[in-house]
Every structure is written in structure tokens, then in C-alpha cells.
């Protein structure tokens, strides 16, 4: 049997003009009620009362007082008289002076509520079939509701709701937009008075009938009759005072509270049991949590899974009992220890339950992860706020591991698309062996790869990628080497052996894709790999990728170390020689010499690359490359190397006697003409035309090449164009005597012009030198004619000390005398600034 309140008699035959009900404990609020001019003021208390007549103020109001309310903490007394509401200062010494009066009339009833959060007061008044709400005596909110009968108003604390009686109904409406929607609690007869004593609404009906009903799920809890009762008011929470003209009763829910809660639990009326347990301090936190756990289990048994886990969420991160309701989600060892569920759920019901559990676990996970992150931040910043104790930290980590592992099982069963997102969380804490086993059993290889990737199980991930991509019927997720390439690009020098191991099959399948492992522009790790080790690996396992790799690190990444340049030159030469061997067999021996880079196919491509590299790079050994070229007919390449070695005669012989490329020979001279070579290089070119050398001096033995005929015309052309860069006397001396003067006229004119230009330049330089010398001599003459007087009183302009016999200097700008040491120090200081 559940009775919300026990009925106790407080006093009999009580009729006073003004009295106070007080206890040894000071009340927090005082409520007042009035009937037929007789005023009773009740202090909130739950035990014995002592009545003391304090004082009387006659003519407090001109008309009878109908209703009163006191806010003791703010020293305010609200009084309704003559259908008007006035506010008095609650001060017995000054006899309640008037503070304000509400300019609304006629007022039928009112209610007052103090918000302890912001120390504000709300007043609701019923005026002409409407209810008006005021805050701090200012009408900030107006709730307009029509009602049929004169209402009785009360505030529902912490709910931002107003309740009022309208006939047989207790109607609640929201004060603001954030409150809950309207709700009705219906009584058996018209209400005369009511109070809100959470979780109950206590109503006083005709003939002294008192009904106690619940608010959240309206139902009748208890009813009884108190003779001639007409007054109802609150005392302390859990206590309601009922009064008649002669008697006062105390309705007290504390006395049987534990038995009532136990009875409610036995009858599976958990919401009311929880409300009562939360309302009063006689229950410990653990007891309250246990009631909620039982309620959650009950909801699970009735297939209300969302509501079940909402209750667990309200309890907190007590995840064990929440997961045990679905034992198959527990680890196998724990399943054996876990109690069996009441019944085996059908598959569709099980899916609903798992979905509800996953929502709950996701929320718990968010709270745990935030707590651990705040702990790490506080630890890093060395501040106490947000830090967990060692035990709390270990418990939070263990709980997060359980939550993530269970959540993984839930998602695989109900939301497979969420599995990868869970695994990719930065702080994912799934127990790896369990997670691996769960995913393998589900056949989700793509999720298995995500698990390996996020846990940095590199070899497992790469082995999975390789195995899946090589299967004929592989999933599109693993098709081709792209995923392996992408993964290997995320590894660095610490895993370079792993990179080499798993890049082999990629290079075998596609050299270009495999090369991207080592040359990706989007991966800083790739550019920082040990290049010597990469070159050694490619030389051993994939020579086809070596040249592209060396080209990339030299041209794109600016590698300047000679070992890489020489390696590239070596492999260029080897490639060209190999291609050239097949190429020459297709032509007869007397075929005209083909210029480098003009060949068809790969040979032409690689010779162009080789020539460009040999021209631009300065980080290889020309002698080494020349030896690698051996005696084969790579004429342009040999000419470049001979030029680098300063063997200009041999190089020019190649251009003039073999290639007959006079323009290239001239460019060669322009390239190598400098202060060191001087006019000799152009003279050597001149001689190569006048007296051609045997091509064999260039070190070629591939085939016999005849010595060309002298080409005096080209020699004279060189002399004409470069007369200012050549030893003209030596050049004219070796011209054959049989050369026609008409052919020499242009060259002689160029020589004469060059000689004239040089003479003019020399004359100008001489005049400038003479002028400079004259200016210097004039300055010296003026300085030498100056007289400087130095005596025992002469001071240094910088240190102000006597110069005496010390070495001195006169500043050319200020003409001041100073020590040589001081002068040099001042110049040094000025320079440093």
C-alpha cells in the first residue's frame, strides 16, 4: 500500500488575530493565508510548532485581506485586498511600510516565486480571465490564457511553468519559450485550493476532500477527508499544511518515505520512486543510482530500449550494467560470468536494442574523451583544473577501451558505415586483439586496413593491401597498387626497410606508380628519405626506376652531391650505349653521321637528356664520363667532356673535322672564352679550319674518319667576326700564301678596325689615368703646403687629452687634430654602425 503523506494533527481550537508558527530552525520562505479577516502565517517546518503572539497592527489594510505571501529572503510582503495587490516591506519594527502597488484591477488571485539562481521574483496575477506574469515588478512576460472559473495560481519550481485551477483541472502553461508544453491534471471535483509539492500536486476539494496526484504522469495517489478543511499551504519540501477554522493538519511524506519508495519499486512504478528519491536527502547517491539501474533493466525487459539507455545516460558512465543487458557484446570470458538475459531477443528486437545502446555509448564516449583530453591539457600546462587523479585517469582509460570496443560491435551489427569513422578517431581506444577479431569475422577488409593504419601496424596493413590487390576478384577498394603507394608515402626513414620490402611488387607491376613512393611532391617524408639507400635499392631491384628517381632529386629537389650526379651520368651513358648498339646495326657502315638527339625513339630521347645534363651540371667528373663513353662515336658528348677538361683542340677537332658543325664550334669558343683561355681558343679554331687535324686525336677508334680538306674561307670568317678576340698576327701568319687577297680583304678590314678600337680604348684609358694623377698631385701639393702648429697645450679632439709627442692625424673634414689611435677607433666604430 502506497500512501504519499501521513496525516498528523498540529493544533486544535486555534483562532488568533496575528500569530507566527516557528521552529528552532529559521525558515527559508514564509507563506501566508487569510480567511474572514483572521490571519495565519505559517513558517516552513516539518516537526513541532510553537505559537507565540508577537504583535498586532490594526488597519493594515482598509478592506479585508484576502491573500498574502512573504518572500523572507528579500524582506517582501505581498498582500491582496480589495482586488488589488500591494507590496510591503517585511519589517516588524516599521510595521510593514508600503513599497509599491500593482495598477491592475480587479485581481482575483496571485502567486509569487523566487528564483534562487538570479535572485529574481516572479509574480503571476489573475485579472479579468487572464494571467499576467511580472518579473521584479516589471511586466517582462505576459502569458494570456482564458479560463472559465476564478483560478488558483501556483508556480512549479525549476520548471518555468505556471499552474492554475480551472474547474476540476489543474492546468500548467509555460512562462517562456524554453519550458515544456501545456499539461492538465484532472481532479474529481472543482478545486478550492492547491499546492505544488514535487512530485505531487495536492488539491483541496469541497467538503474537506484532499486529493494527491502526480504531475508528470497524472494519476491519483491518495485521497482522504479532513473535516471543514478550507486552507492549504506548503511547509518544508515533503510537508503540506491543511487548516480549518479550528484545526491544523500536517501532511508529511517523510515518515513512510523509504517504505513508499520500496513499494513503488515492487510495483514497477519507477519514475515516481526516482522522483521521491531525488527529492529528499535520506537516500544516498548510490541508492539513487541503484533505483535507476533497476528502472533501466525494467525498461529493457519491456522493449523500451531508447528509454532504458536514456536512464543509463542519466546515471552517468556506469557502462558495465548497460552493456550486460546484451551479453553477446561482452568479451567471451566476461560473457561466461555475466547473468543471462531474461529471454532471447528476436533479431529485429536485438537490432533495436543495439542501436539504442550505441547511441548511449557514443554519448559516454564523448564525455570520457573530453575528460581525458582536459586532463592532458591541464597536465601539459601544469595547472590543477581539469586534472584527474591517478585512479580516475586509469579508470577513464579502461572505460574508454570498453566503450570503443563495444561500440565497434554495435556499429558492425547496425551501422556498418560508422565503423571506419570510429576507428579513425584520434583517441580511439578499441582493444586491438578484440577489434581485429571482430572485423575479420565480419569480413570487412577495408575496415581491417583502417584499424591497422590507425594503430600504425604498418606491416600488417601493407601485407593486407598486397594480398588483396593481387587477388583476381579483389574489392575495388584494394584494386591496383595505388593504396600501397599512398600508404608507403606516409612512412619515413624509420620504416625505410619496410618501404623497400613492399615497394618491390609495386615497381614490378607499374614502375611509374612505384616511383611515386619515393618522389611524391605531396609527401615531405618522401623527400627526406635516405637517398643513398634509395639509389642502392633501385640499382639492385628496379634499375628502370633509377634514372627517373635521380632526375627528380636533381632537377626538382636541387640535389647537388656529386655521387648522385655521377650516378645519373653513368646510367645515362649506359642506357645510350645500349640503345646505340642496336641502332647502328640498322645502318650501313658508310652512313652519314647522325647528330646526337635526332635519332628516333628512346635513343634520341636519352641522348638529348644526356647532353642537357652534361651541359648544365657542374657536380660530376668529366674524366669519369669520358672514360665511360670509351671510344664509341658519341661525338657531341665527348666534345663537351673535352671542353670541361680544357682539351679544346680535341674538342674543336670533333666539331670541325667530324661533325662539320661550324656554328657549334663557334658557340663552343664563345662558351669557353675567358681570361684564362684568352685569344688562344679562337686561334685554335682558326687553325682547325686552316690546317685540319686527324680526327683520331679526339680519342676515337670506332671507325676510320678521313682528314678533311683545309677550309680557309671559314677560317677567314672566324677572323672577320672575332678579330678582337684572336691573336691576329698569329692568325695571319698561318694563312696559306696562295690565299687570294680579295678573300682576305674582309678579314684585314676587321683586323684593322679591331686594332683601331683597341688603340682608341688604350688612348682613353691613358688620358683618364693622367687626369687622375694630376688631380691627386694637386691635392698633395695643397696638403703639403698646410702648416699645423702643435704645442704642449694641443688636445685631441676626441679624447680631450694632450697630444704631446704622440702620433697625430688631422681630420680631412673638420681639420681637427687627434691621436692616430683615437681616429682609427672612431672610424672602426662608425663602420660597425
PDB file of C-alpha atoms in Angstrom, residues 360-601:
ATOM      1  CA  UNK A 360      24.208   5.757 -25.276  1.00  0.00           C
ATOM      2  CA  UNK A 361      27.801   4.590 -25.703  1.00  0.00           C
ATOM      3  CA  UNK A 362      28.531   7.377 -28.203  1.00  0.00           C
ATOM      4  CA  UNK A 363      27.496   9.950 -25.598  1.00  0.00           C
ATOM      5  CA  UNK A 364      29.518   8.236 -22.861  1.00  0.00           C
ATOM      6  CA  UNK A 365      32.493   8.097 -25.238  1.00  0.00           C
ATOM      7  CA  UNK A 366      32.287  11.845 -25.868  1.00  0.00           C
ATOM      8  CA  UNK A 367      32.304  12.563 -22.121  1.00  0.00           C
ATOM      9  CA  UNK A 368      35.209  10.195 -21.419  1.00  0.00           C
ATOM     10  CA  UNK A 369      37.298  11.508 -24.319  1.00  0.00           C
ATOM     11  CA  UNK A 370      36.687  15.114 -23.253  1.00  0.00           C
ATOM     12  CA  UNK A 371      37.682  14.303 -19.678  1.00  0.00           C
ATOM     13  CA  UNK A 372      40.932  12.635 -20.793  1.00  0.00           C
ATOM     14  CA  UNK A 373      41.739  15.474 -23.182  1.00  0.00           C
ATOM     15  CA  UNK A 374      41.195  18.085 -20.468  1.00  0.00           C
ATOM     16  CA  UNK A 375      43.458  16.047 -18.190  1.00  0.00           C
ATOM     17  CA  UNK A 376      46.213  16.024 -20.807  1.00  0.00           C
ATOM     18  CA  UNK A 377      45.894  19.766 -21.414  1.00  0.00           C
ATOM     19  CA  UNK A 378      45.955  20.519 -17.700  1.00  0.00           C
ATOM     20  CA  UNK A 379      48.976  18.259 -17.271  1.00  0.00           C
ATOM     21  CA  UNK A 380      50.757  19.928 -20.180  1.00  0.00           C
ATOM     22  CA  UNK A 381      50.013  23.411 -18.811  1.00  0.00           C
ATOM     23  CA  UNK A 382      50.787  22.268 -15.247  1.00  0.00           C
ATOM     24  CA  UNK A 383      47.503  23.526 -13.805  1.00  0.00           C
ATOM     25  CA  UNK A 384      45.219  21.639 -11.374  1.00  0.00           C
ATOM     26  CA  UNK A 385      41.919  22.467 -13.102  1.00  0.00           C
ATOM     27  CA  UNK A 386      40.733  19.506 -15.131  1.00  0.00           C
ATOM     28  CA  UNK A 387      43.356  17.052 -13.886  1.00  0.00           C
ATOM     29  CA  UNK A 388      42.277  13.564 -12.832  1.00  0.00           C
ATOM     30  CA  UNK A 389      43.730  11.549 -10.023  1.00  0.00           C
ATOM     31  CA  UNK A 390      45.795   8.529 -10.962  1.00  0.00           C
ATOM     32  CA  UNK A 391      42.903   6.200 -10.167  1.00  0.00           C
ATOM     33  CA  UNK A 392      40.402   8.340 -12.090  1.00  0.00           C
ATOM     34  CA  UNK A 393      42.722   8.544 -15.070  1.00  0.00           C
ATOM     35  CA  UNK A 394      43.244   4.771 -15.215  1.00  0.00           C
ATOM     36  CA  UNK A 395      39.511   4.148 -14.810  1.00  0.00           C
ATOM     37  CA  UNK A 396      38.654   6.605 -17.587  1.00  0.00           C
ATOM     38  CA  UNK A 397      41.125   4.948 -19.968  1.00  0.00           C
ATOM     39  CA  UNK A 398      39.801   1.475 -19.142  1.00  0.00           C
ATOM     40  CA  UNK A 399      36.204   2.593 -19.625  1.00  0.00           C
ATOM     41  CA  UNK A 400      37.025   4.247 -22.946  1.00  0.00           C
ATOM     42  CA  UNK A 401      38.587   0.999 -24.137  1.00  0.00           C
ATOM     43  CA  UNK A 402      35.463  -0.965 -23.187  1.00  0.00           C
ATOM     44  CA  UNK A 403      33.165   1.635 -24.747  1.00  0.00           C
ATOM     45  CA  UNK A 404      35.052   1.797 -28.051  1.00  0.00           C
ATOM     46  CA  UNK A 405      35.313  -1.984 -28.370  1.00  0.00           C
ATOM     47  CA  UNK A 406      31.608  -2.448 -27.638  1.00  0.00           C
ATOM     48  CA  UNK A 407      30.671   0.435 -29.899  1.00  0.00           C
ATOM     49  CA  UNK A 408      32.609  -1.241 -32.709  1.00  0.00           C
ATOM     50  CA  UNK A 409      30.499  -4.381 -32.257  1.00  0.00           C
ATOM     51  CA  UNK A 410      27.324  -2.306 -32.253  1.00  0.00           C
ATOM     52  CA  UNK A 411      28.220  -0.457 -35.444  1.00  0.00           C
ATOM     53  CA  UNK A 412      29.154  -3.645 -37.286  1.00  0.00           C
ATOM     54  CA  UNK A 413      25.737  -5.063 -36.446  1.00  0.00           C
ATOM     55  CA  UNK A 414      23.611  -1.962 -37.053  1.00  0.00           C
ATOM     56  CA  UNK A 415      25.577   0.896 -38.682  1.00  0.00           C
ATOM     57  CA  UNK A 416      28.439  -0.513 -40.779  1.00  0.00           C
ATOM     58  CA  UNK A 417      29.080   2.871 -42.392  1.00  0.00           C
ATOM     59  CA  UNK A 418      30.131   4.235 -38.980  1.00  0.00           C
ATOM     60  CA  UNK A 419      32.825   1.609 -38.340  1.00  0.00           C
ATOM     61  CA  UNK A 420      35.643   3.374 -40.221  1.00  0.00           C
ATOM     62  CA  UNK A 421      34.768   6.737 -38.676  1.00  0.00           C
ATOM     63  CA  UNK A 422      35.018   5.217 -35.204  1.00  0.00           C
ATOM     64  CA  UNK A 423      38.362   3.595 -35.966  1.00  0.00           C
ATOM     65  CA  UNK A 424      39.782   6.824 -37.382  1.00  0.00           C
ATOM     66  CA  UNK A 425      39.088   8.834 -34.226  1.00  0.00           C
ATOM     67  CA  UNK A 426      42.385  10.200 -32.972  1.00  0.00           C
ATOM     68  CA  UNK A 427      41.785   8.832 -29.465  1.00  0.00           C
ATOM     69  CA  UNK A 428      40.125   5.557 -30.469  1.00  0.00           C
ATOM     70  CA  UNK A 429      40.848   3.036 -27.726  1.00  0.00           C
ATOM     71  CA  UNK A 430      39.455  -0.267 -29.067  1.00  0.00           C
ATOM     72  CA  UNK A 431      41.269  -3.275 -27.617  1.00  0.00           C
ATOM     73  CA  UNK A 432      43.322  -4.234 -30.657  1.00  0.00           C
ATOM     74  CA  UNK A 433      43.126  -8.073 -30.485  1.00  0.00           C
ATOM     75  CA  UNK A 434      39.347  -7.966 -29.995  1.00  0.00           C
ATOM     76  CA  UNK A 435      38.846  -5.316 -32.652  1.00  0.00           C
ATOM     77  CA  UNK A 436      40.932  -7.286 -35.162  1.00  0.00           C
ATOM     78  CA  UNK A 437      38.999 -10.482 -34.455  1.00  0.00           C
ATOM     79  CA  UNK A 438      35.623  -8.693 -34.662  1.00  0.00           C
ATOM     80  CA  UNK A 439      36.405  -7.093 -38.014  1.00  0.00           C
ATOM     81  CA  UNK A 440      37.889 -10.251 -39.504  1.00  0.00           C
ATOM     82  CA  UNK A 441      34.765 -12.206 -38.606  1.00  0.00           C
ATOM     83  CA  UNK A 442      32.628  -9.541 -40.244  1.00  0.00           C
ATOM     84  CA  UNK A 443      34.635  -9.848 -43.480  1.00  0.00           C
ATOM     85  CA  UNK A 444      35.203  -6.074 -43.687  1.00  0.00           C
ATOM     86  CA  UNK A 445      38.762  -5.993 -45.024  1.00  0.00           C
ATOM     87  CA  UNK A 446      38.613  -2.268 -45.731  1.00  0.00           C
ATOM     88  CA  UNK A 447      37.831  -1.642 -42.050  1.00  0.00           C
ATOM     89  CA  UNK A 448      40.592  -4.057 -41.074  1.00  0.00           C
ATOM     90  CA  UNK A 449      43.013  -1.925 -43.089  1.00  0.00           C
ATOM     91  CA  UNK A 450      41.764   1.217 -41.310  1.00  0.00           C
ATOM     92  CA  UNK A 451      42.391  -0.488 -37.962  1.00  0.00           C
ATOM     93  CA  UNK A 452      45.954  -1.430 -38.953  1.00  0.00           C
ATOM     94  CA  UNK A 453      46.570   2.040 -40.374  1.00  0.00           C
ATOM     95  CA  UNK A 454      45.341   3.977 -37.338  1.00  0.00           C
ATOM     96  CA  UNK A 455      47.207   1.691 -34.914  1.00  0.00           C
ATOM     97  CA  UNK A 456      50.389   2.007 -37.017  1.00  0.00           C
ATOM     98  CA  UNK A 457      50.583  -1.715 -37.623  1.00  0.00           C
ATOM     99  CA  UNK A 458      52.411  -0.957 -40.855  1.00  0.00           C
ATOM    100  CA  UNK A 459      53.469  -4.416 -41.915  1.00  0.00           C
ATOM    101  CA  UNK A 460      50.004  -5.850 -41.249  1.00  0.00           C
ATOM    102  CA  UNK A 461      48.422  -3.053 -43.270  1.00  0.00           C
ATOM    103  CA  UNK A 462      50.858  -3.451 -46.175  1.00  0.00           C
ATOM    104  CA  UNK A 463      50.529  -7.226 -46.228  1.00  0.00           C
ATOM    105  CA  UNK A 464      46.746  -6.858 -46.355  1.00  0.00           C
ATOM    106  CA  UNK A 465      46.966  -4.335 -49.199  1.00  0.00           C
ATOM    107  CA  UNK A 466      49.322  -6.541 -51.179  1.00  0.00           C
ATOM    108  CA  UNK A 467      47.333  -9.714 -50.639  1.00  0.00           C
ATOM    109  CA  UNK A 468      44.011  -8.154 -51.532  1.00  0.00           C
ATOM    110  CA  UNK A 469      45.230  -6.218 -54.579  1.00  0.00           C
ATOM    111  CA  UNK A 470      46.815  -9.328 -56.106  1.00  0.00           C
ATOM    112  CA  UNK A 471      43.581 -11.310 -55.867  1.00  0.00           C
ATOM    113  CA  UNK A 472      41.726 -11.579 -59.205  1.00  0.00           C
ATOM    114  CA  UNK A 473      38.374 -10.859 -57.534  1.00  0.00           C
ATOM    115  CA  UNK A 474      39.584  -8.160 -55.148  1.00  0.00           C
ATOM    116  CA  UNK A 475      37.324  -5.412 -53.916  1.00  0.00           C
ATOM    117  CA  UNK A 476      37.551  -2.092 -55.761  1.00  0.00           C
ATOM    118  CA  UNK A 477      38.877  -0.534 -52.535  1.00  0.00           C
ATOM    119  CA  UNK A 478      42.091  -2.582 -52.910  1.00  0.00           C
ATOM    120  CA  UNK A 479      42.360  -2.663 -56.708  1.00  0.00           C
ATOM    121  CA  UNK A 480      45.789  -1.813 -58.096  1.00  0.00           C
ATOM    122  CA  UNK A 481      48.870  -0.576 -56.259  1.00  0.00           C
ATOM    123  CA  UNK A 482      47.510   2.900 -55.510  1.00  0.00           C
ATOM    124  CA  UNK A 483      46.589   2.247 -51.827  1.00  0.00           C
ATOM    125  CA  UNK A 484      50.006   0.696 -51.172  1.00  0.00           C
ATOM    126  CA  UNK A 485      51.750   3.671 -52.796  1.00  0.00           C
ATOM    127  CA  UNK A 486      49.663   6.094 -50.765  1.00  0.00           C
ATOM    128  CA  UNK A 487      50.413   4.226 -47.552  1.00  0.00           C
ATOM    129  CA  UNK A 488      54.158   3.938 -48.166  1.00  0.00           C
ATOM    130  CA  UNK A 489      54.312   7.698 -48.784  1.00  0.00           C
ATOM    131  CA  UNK A 490      53.294   8.207 -45.144  1.00  0.00           C
ATOM    132  CA  UNK A 491      56.313   6.297 -43.817  1.00  0.00           C
ATOM    133  CA  UNK A 492      59.735   7.747 -43.182  1.00  0.00           C
ATOM    134  CA  UNK A 493      63.315   6.696 -42.638  1.00  0.00           C
ATOM    135  CA  UNK A 494      62.426   4.740 -39.501  1.00  0.00           C
ATOM    136  CA  UNK A 495      60.483   2.291 -41.689  1.00  0.00           C
ATOM    137  CA  UNK A 496      62.679   2.504 -44.810  1.00  0.00           C
ATOM    138  CA  UNK A 497      63.312  -1.254 -44.886  1.00  0.00           C
ATOM    139  CA  UNK A 498      59.542  -1.775 -44.850  1.00  0.00           C
ATOM    140  CA  UNK A 499      59.204   0.718 -47.697  1.00  0.00           C
ATOM    141  CA  UNK A 500      61.731  -1.202 -49.792  1.00  0.00           C
ATOM    142  CA  UNK A 501      60.116  -4.559 -48.990  1.00  0.00           C
ATOM    143  CA  UNK A 502      56.623  -3.562 -50.126  1.00  0.00           C
ATOM    144  CA  UNK A 503      57.603  -1.248 -52.964  1.00  0.00           C
ATOM    145  CA  UNK A 504      59.106  -4.185 -54.906  1.00  0.00           C
ATOM    146  CA  UNK A 505      55.789  -5.617 -56.019  1.00  0.00           C
ATOM    147  CA  UNK A 506      54.500  -2.135 -56.899  1.00  0.00           C
ATOM    148  CA  UNK A 507      57.579  -1.427 -59.054  1.00  0.00           C
ATOM    149  CA  UNK A 508      57.177  -4.814 -60.733  1.00  0.00           C
ATOM    150  CA  UNK A 509      53.554  -4.014 -61.516  1.00  0.00           C
ATOM    151  CA  UNK A 510      53.967  -0.370 -62.534  1.00  0.00           C
ATOM    152  CA  UNK A 511      57.304   1.469 -62.468  1.00  0.00           C
ATOM    153  CA  UNK A 512      55.698   4.891 -62.635  1.00  0.00           C
ATOM    154  CA  UNK A 513      53.364   4.174 -59.693  1.00  0.00           C
ATOM    155  CA  UNK A 514      56.217   2.649 -57.710  1.00  0.00           C
ATOM    156  CA  UNK A 515      58.445   5.638 -58.387  1.00  0.00           C
ATOM    157  CA  UNK A 516      55.802   7.890 -56.801  1.00  0.00           C
ATOM    158  CA  UNK A 517      56.610   6.241 -53.461  1.00  0.00           C
ATOM    159  CA  UNK A 518      59.994   7.997 -53.497  1.00  0.00           C
ATOM    160  CA  UNK A 519      59.213  11.168 -55.475  1.00  0.00           C
ATOM    161  CA  UNK A 520      55.748  12.329 -54.373  1.00  0.00           C
ATOM    162  CA  UNK A 521      55.609  16.155 -54.218  1.00  0.00           C
ATOM    163  CA  UNK A 522      52.837  15.894 -51.589  1.00  0.00           C
ATOM    164  CA  UNK A 523      54.932  13.930 -49.089  1.00  0.00           C
ATOM    165  CA  UNK A 524      57.661  15.616 -47.075  1.00  0.00           C
ATOM    166  CA  UNK A 525      58.620  12.176 -45.788  1.00  0.00           C
ATOM    167  CA  UNK A 526      59.420  11.020 -49.333  1.00  0.00           C
ATOM    168  CA  UNK A 527      61.747  13.955 -49.982  1.00  0.00           C
ATOM    169  CA  UNK A 528      63.553  13.278 -46.705  1.00  0.00           C
ATOM    170  CA  UNK A 529      64.186   9.573 -47.287  1.00  0.00           C
ATOM    171  CA  UNK A 530      67.825   8.473 -47.254  1.00  0.00           C
ATOM    172  CA  UNK A 531      68.652   8.961 -50.944  1.00  0.00           C
ATOM    173  CA  UNK A 532      71.762   6.839 -50.884  1.00  0.00           C
ATOM    174  CA  UNK A 533      69.745   3.879 -49.599  1.00  0.00           C
ATOM    175  CA  UNK A 534      67.031   4.520 -52.179  1.00  0.00           C
ATOM    176  CA  UNK A 535      69.600   4.569 -55.008  1.00  0.00           C
ATOM    177  CA  UNK A 536      71.189   1.344 -53.744  1.00  0.00           C
ATOM    178  CA  UNK A 537      67.753  -0.289 -53.552  1.00  0.00           C
ATOM    179  CA  UNK A 538      66.738   0.786 -57.067  1.00  0.00           C
ATOM    180  CA  UNK A 539      70.069  -0.298 -58.541  1.00  0.00           C
ATOM    181  CA  UNK A 540      69.516  -3.724 -57.080  1.00  0.00           C
ATOM    182  CA  UNK A 541      65.777  -4.254 -57.537  1.00  0.00           C
ATOM    183  CA  UNK A 542      64.481  -1.857 -60.205  1.00  0.00           C
ATOM    184  CA  UNK A 543      67.067  -0.246 -62.462  1.00  0.00           C
ATOM    185  CA  UNK A 544      64.276   1.082 -64.688  1.00  0.00           C
ATOM    186  CA  UNK A 545      63.236   3.469 -61.924  1.00  0.00           C
ATOM    187  CA  UNK A 546      66.742   4.674 -61.097  1.00  0.00           C
ATOM    188  CA  UNK A 547      67.165   7.277 -63.860  1.00  0.00           C
ATOM    189  CA  UNK A 548      63.733   8.888 -63.241  1.00  0.00           C
ATOM    190  CA  UNK A 549      64.470   8.986 -59.490  1.00  0.00           C
ATOM    191  CA  UNK A 550      67.873  10.625 -59.984  1.00  0.00           C
ATOM    192  CA  UNK A 551      66.391  13.091 -62.484  1.00  0.00           C
ATOM    193  CA  UNK A 552      63.729  14.049 -59.923  1.00  0.00           C
ATOM    194  CA  UNK A 553      66.006  14.594 -56.947  1.00  0.00           C
ATOM    195  CA  UNK A 554      68.449  16.648 -59.052  1.00  0.00           C
ATOM    196  CA  UNK A 555      66.030  18.789 -61.045  1.00  0.00           C
ATOM    197  CA  UNK A 556      63.053  19.057 -58.655  1.00  0.00           C
ATOM    198  CA  UNK A 557      64.753  18.871 -55.262  1.00  0.00           C
ATOM    199  CA  UNK A 558      68.075  20.522 -56.188  1.00  0.00           C
ATOM    200  CA  UNK A 559      70.350  17.673 -55.103  1.00  0.00           C
ATOM    201  CA  UNK A 560      73.992  18.791 -55.609  1.00  0.00           C
ATOM    202  CA  UNK A 561      76.042  15.952 -54.175  1.00  0.00           C
ATOM    203  CA  UNK A 562      78.469  14.603 -56.842  1.00  0.00           C
ATOM    204  CA  UNK A 563      77.700  10.946 -56.128  1.00  0.00           C
ATOM    205  CA  UNK A 564      74.146  11.353 -57.440  1.00  0.00           C
ATOM    206  CA  UNK A 565      75.174  13.413 -60.476  1.00  0.00           C
ATOM    207  CA  UNK A 566      77.869  10.890 -61.416  1.00  0.00           C
ATOM    208  CA  UNK A 567      75.429   8.026 -60.894  1.00  0.00           C
ATOM    209  CA  UNK A 568      72.916   9.663 -63.232  1.00  0.00           C
ATOM    210  CA  UNK A 569      75.631  10.354 -65.831  1.00  0.00           C
ATOM    211  CA  UNK A 570      76.796   6.742 -65.601  1.00  0.00           C
ATOM    212  CA  UNK A 571      73.295   5.345 -66.157  1.00  0.00           C
ATOM    213  CA  UNK A 572      72.560   7.838 -68.922  1.00  0.00           C
ATOM    214  CA  UNK A 573      75.736   6.712 -70.736  1.00  0.00           C
ATOM    215  CA  UNK A 574      74.947   3.031 -70.152  1.00  0.00           C
ATOM    216  CA  UNK A 575      71.418   3.481 -71.471  1.00  0.00           C
ATOM    217  CA  UNK A 576      72.588   5.421 -74.548  1.00  0.00           C
ATOM    218  CA  UNK A 577      75.314   2.877 -75.312  1.00  0.00           C
ATOM    219  CA  UNK A 578      72.844   0.011 -75.046  1.00  0.00           C
ATOM    220  CA  UNK A 579      70.323   1.686 -77.351  1.00  0.00           C
ATOM    221  CA  UNK A 580      73.044   2.865 -79.737  1.00  0.00           C
ATOM    222  CA  UNK A 581      74.339  -0.669 -80.199  1.00  0.00           C
ATOM    223  CA  UNK A 582      71.009  -1.806 -81.670  1.00  0.00           C
ATOM    224  CA  UNK A 583      70.613   1.421 -83.610  1.00  0.00           C
ATOM    225  CA  UNK A 584      73.877   1.293 -85.585  1.00  0.00           C
ATOM    226  CA  UNK A 585      73.223  -2.241 -86.826  1.00  0.00           C
ATOM    227  CA  UNK A 586      70.317  -0.903 -88.858  1.00  0.00           C
ATOM    228  CA  UNK A 587      72.557   1.399 -90.963  1.00  0.00           C
ATOM    229  CA  UNK A 588      75.392   0.657 -93.389  1.00  0.00           C
ATOM    230  CA  UNK A 589      78.934   1.492 -92.342  1.00  0.00           C
ATOM    231  CA  UNK A 590      79.204   4.451 -94.692  1.00  0.00           C
ATOM    232  CA  UNK A 591      76.008   6.082 -93.395  1.00  0.00           C
ATOM    233  CA  UNK A 592      76.316   9.820 -92.771  1.00  0.00           C
ATOM    234  CA  UNK A 593      76.959  10.663 -89.139  1.00  0.00           C
ATOM    235  CA  UNK A 594      73.668  11.371 -87.327  1.00  0.00           C
ATOM    236  CA  UNK A 595      73.669  14.214 -84.840  1.00  0.00           C
ATOM    237  CA  UNK A 596      73.022  13.457 -81.173  1.00  0.00           C
ATOM    238  CA  UNK A 597      69.358  13.603 -80.181  1.00  0.00           C
ATOM    239  CA  UNK A 598      68.000  13.390 -83.699  1.00  0.00           C
ATOM    240  CA  UNK A 599      67.659   9.587 -83.546  1.00  0.00           C
ATOM    241  CA  UNK A 600      64.227   8.053 -83.410  1.00  0.00           C
ATOM    242  CA  UNK A 601      62.740   6.556 -80.269  1.00  0.00           C
TER     243      UNK A 601
END
